Amino acid sequence: MDVDPALVKACQRGEPGALDTLIRATYADVYALCRRMLADPDEAADATQEVYLRVMRSVLGFRGESAFGTWLHRVTVNVCLTALRKRSKARAAGMVAGGTPFALPGDEAGLATTRDAPDDLAVTADLAARSEVALATLPEDARAVVVLRDIEGLSTKEVAELLGVTENVVKVRLHRAHARLRTLILGEAATEGGVGG
């Protein structure tokens, strides 16, 4: 999430259109992170809206001790973690049912960036779809670790700090999540060619 520091200063000065420009410049990245963490397009849209409400309330207090993009990333992760906690509490109270969202039409768009053969494109799209579904089926704490560590590229220490756990807990969750993802992704591919029971 790269953001021009001059744009942030313009937002802090209250220049007309500056906040709209900031939102347009970062919206896709914020929504994508929310979608990966929450595995639900509607919840991701709600979380994205909450992120920008927090940005509007807090941009004046941003002191520039880190890059604005880093700050925005942390705000987004914190909003998603709060949403995951609320979801867990609601499920525990029996207010919502669990579920596995499926990819929306067009979600696989943009996977191929080269002129691959149609068979290669199909395999890539299939693997991406399997991965997305498998990631969505992970428990929320495991999914958060995978998204933050593997997809967002945060260090183990950063993930531990964000989640409020030890680095060892992050490593264990990540190891277990990887094993589960391998089973889900590769297991499905292996059983499709086999005999059904």
Coordinates of C-alpha atoms in Angstrom, one line a residue:
M1 CA 0.0 0.0 0.0
D2 CA 2.2 2.8 -1.3
V3 CA 0.8 6.2 -0.6
D4 CA 2.3 9.5 -1.6
P5 CA 3.2 11.4 1.6
A6 CA 2.1 14.7 -0.1
L7 CA -1.4 13.2 -0.5
V8 CA -1.5 12.3 3.2
K9 CA -0.4 15.9 4.0
A10 CA -3.1 17.2 1.7
C11 CA -5.7 15.1 3.6
Q12 CA -4.4 16.4 6.9
R13 CA -4.8 20.0 5.6
G14 CA -8.4 19.2 4.5
E15 CA -7.8 20.0 0.9
P16 CA -10.9 19.3 -1.2
G17 CA -10.8 15.9 -3.0
A18 CA -7.6 14.7 -1.2
L19 CA -9.4 12.1 0.9
D20 CA -11.3 10.8 -2.1
T21 CA -8.0 10.5 -4.0
L22 CA -6.4 8.6 -1.1
I23 CA -9.3 6.2 -0.9
R24 CA -9.3 5.5 -4.6
A25 CA -5.5 4.9 -4.5
T26 CA -5.7 2.4 -1.7
Y27 CA -9.2 0.8 -1.9
A28 CA -8.3 -2.2 -4.0
D29 CA -5.5 -3.2 -1.7
V30 CA -7.5 -2.7 1.5
Y31 CA -10.5 -4.6 0.1
A32 CA -8.3 -7.5 -1.1
L33 CA -6.7 -7.8 2.4
C34 CA -10.1 -7.8 4.0
R35 CA -11.4 -10.4 1.6
R36 CA -8.5 -12.7 2.3
M37 CA -8.7 -12.4 6.0
L38 CA -12.5 -12.6 6.3
A39 CA -13.2 -15.0 3.4
D40 CA -16.6 -13.3 2.8
P41 CA -17.2 -10.6 0.3
D42 CA -19.9 -8.9 2.3
E43 CA -17.9 -8.9 5.5
A44 CA -14.9 -7.6 3.5
A45 CA -16.9 -4.7 2.1
D46 CA -18.1 -3.8 5.6
A47 CA -14.6 -4.1 7.0
T48 CA -13.2 -1.9 4.2
Q49 CA -15.8 0.7 5.0
E50 CA -14.8 0.6 8.7
V51 CA -11.2 1.0 7.7
Y52 CA -11.9 4.2 5.9
L53 CA -14.1 5.5 8.7
R54 CA -11.1 5.0 11.0
V55 CA -8.8 6.7 8.5
M56 CA -11.1 9.7 8.3
R57 CA -11.2 10.0 12.1
S58 CA -7.4 9.4 12.5
V59 CA -5.6 10.9 9.5
L60 CA -5.1 14.2 11.4
G61 CA -3.3 12.3 14.2
F62 CA -1.0 10.4 11.8
R63 CA 2.5 11.6 12.7
G64 CA 4.5 9.9 10.0
E65 CA 6.6 7.7 12.3
S66 CA 6.1 4.9 9.8
A67 CA 5.0 5.0 6.2
F68 CA 1.3 5.8 5.8
G69 CA 0.8 2.5 3.8
T70 CA 2.2 0.6 6.8
W71 CA -0.2 2.4 9.1
L72 CA -3.1 1.7 6.8
H73 CA -2.1 -2.0 6.6
R74 CA -2.2 -2.3 10.4
V75 CA -5.5 -0.5 10.7
T76 CA -7.0 -2.9 8.1
V77 CA -5.6 -6.0 9.9
N78 CA -6.9 -4.7 13.2
V79 CA -10.4 -4.1 11.7
C80 CA -10.4 -7.6 10.3
L81 CA -9.2 -9.2 13.5
T82 CA -12.0 -7.4 15.4
A83 CA -14.5 -8.6 12.8
L84 CA -13.2 -12.2 13.2
R85 CA -13.6 -12.0 17.0
K86 CA -17.2 -10.7 16.7
R87 CA -18.0 -13.5 14.2
S88 CA -16.5 -16.1 16.6
K89 CA -18.6 -14.7 19.5
A90 CA -21.8 -14.6 17.3
R91 CA -21.2 -18.3 16.2
A92 CA -20.6 -19.3 19.8
A93 CA -23.9 -17.7 20.8
G94 CA -25.6 -19.5 17.9
M95 CA -26.5 -16.3 16.1
V96 CA -24.9 -17.2 12.7
A97 CA -24.1 -20.4 11.0
G98 CA -20.7 -21.3 9.7
G99 CA -20.2 -21.5 6.0
T100 CA -17.7 -21.7 3.2
P101 CA -18.1 -18.9 0.6
F102 CA -17.4 -19.7 -2.9
A103 CA -15.5 -17.6 -5.4
L104 CA -17.5 -15.0 -7.2
P105 CA -17.6 -15.0 -11.0
G106 CA -14.5 -13.2 -12.3
D107 CA -12.4 -13.7 -9.1
E108 CA -10.0 -15.7 -11.1
A109 CA -9.5 -12.9 -13.6
G110 CA -6.0 -11.5 -13.8
L111 CA -4.3 -14.7 -12.7
A112 CA -2.5 -15.2 -16.0
T113 CA -0.2 -12.4 -16.9
T114 CA 1.6 -14.1 -19.8
R115 CA 0.4 -15.7 -23.0
D116 CA 0.1 -19.2 -21.5
A117 CA -1.5 -22.1 -23.3
P118 CA -5.2 -22.6 -22.5
D119 CA -4.4 -25.9 -20.6
D120 CA -1.9 -24.0 -18.4
L121 CA -4.4 -21.2 -17.8
A122 CA -7.1 -23.8 -16.8
V123 CA -4.7 -25.5 -14.4
T124 CA -3.7 -22.1 -12.9
A125 CA -7.3 -21.0 -12.5
D126 CA -8.3 -24.4 -11.0
L127 CA -5.4 -24.3 -8.5
A128 CA -6.3 -20.7 -7.6
A129 CA -9.9 -21.6 -7.0
R130 CA -9.0 -24.6 -4.9
S131 CA -6.6 -22.5 -2.9
E132 CA -9.2 -19.8 -2.3
V133 CA -11.8 -22.3 -1.2
A134 CA -9.3 -24.2 1.0
L135 CA -8.1 -21.0 2.6
A136 CA -11.7 -20.0 3.4
T137 CA -12.3 -23.4 5.2
L138 CA -9.4 -22.9 7.6
P139 CA -10.3 -21.9 11.1
E140 CA -10.2 -18.1 11.5
D141 CA -7.0 -18.0 13.6
A142 CA -5.2 -20.2 11.1
R143 CA -6.4 -18.2 8.1
A144 CA -5.3 -15.0 9.7
V145 CA -1.8 -16.4 10.2
V146 CA -1.6 -17.6 6.6
V147 CA -2.9 -14.4 5.2
L148 CA -0.6 -12.2 7.2
R149 CA 2.5 -14.4 6.9
D150 CA 2.3 -15.9 3.5
I151 CA 0.2 -13.5 1.5
E152 CA 1.0 -10.2 3.1
G153 CA 4.6 -11.1 3.8
L154 CA 4.8 -10.0 7.4
S155 CA 7.5 -11.4 9.6
T156 CA 6.6 -14.0 12.3
K157 CA 7.3 -11.4 14.9
E158 CA 5.0 -8.9 13.3
V159 CA 2.2 -11.5 13.0
A160 CA 2.7 -12.4 16.6
E161 CA 2.4 -8.8 17.7
L162 CA -0.7 -8.2 15.6
L163 CA -2.5 -11.3 16.9
G164 CA -1.3 -10.9 20.5
V165 CA 0.3 -14.4 20.6
T166 CA 3.9 -15.6 20.8
E167 CA 6.0 -16.3 17.8
N168 CA 6.0 -20.0 18.6
V169 CA 2.2 -20.0 18.5
V170 CA 2.4 -18.3 15.0
K171 CA 4.8 -21.0 13.8
V172 CA 2.7 -23.8 15.1
R173 CA -0.5 -22.4 13.6
L174 CA 1.2 -21.8 10.3
H175 CA 2.7 -25.3 10.2
R176 CA -0.8 -26.8 10.9
A177 CA -2.5 -24.5 8.4
H178 CA 0.0 -25.5 5.7
A179 CA -0.6 -29.2 6.3
R180 CA -4.3 -28.6 6.2
L181 CA -4.1 -26.6 3.0
R182 CA -2.0 -29.3 1.3
T183 CA -4.5 -31.9 2.3
L184 CA -7.4 -29.8 1.0
I185 CA -5.8 -28.7 -2.2
L186 CA -3.9 -31.8 -3.2
G187 CA -6.4 -34.3 -1.6
E188 CA -9.2 -32.9 -3.8
A189 CA -7.1 -33.2 -6.9
A190 CA -6.1 -36.7 -6.1
T191 CA -9.6 -37.9 -5.3
E192 CA -11.1 -36.5 -8.5
G193 CA -9.2 -39.0 -10.6
G194 CA -9.8 -41.9 -8.3
V195 CA -12.8 -44.1 -7.6
G196 CA -15.6 -42.6 -5.6
G197 CA -16.9 -44.3 -2.5

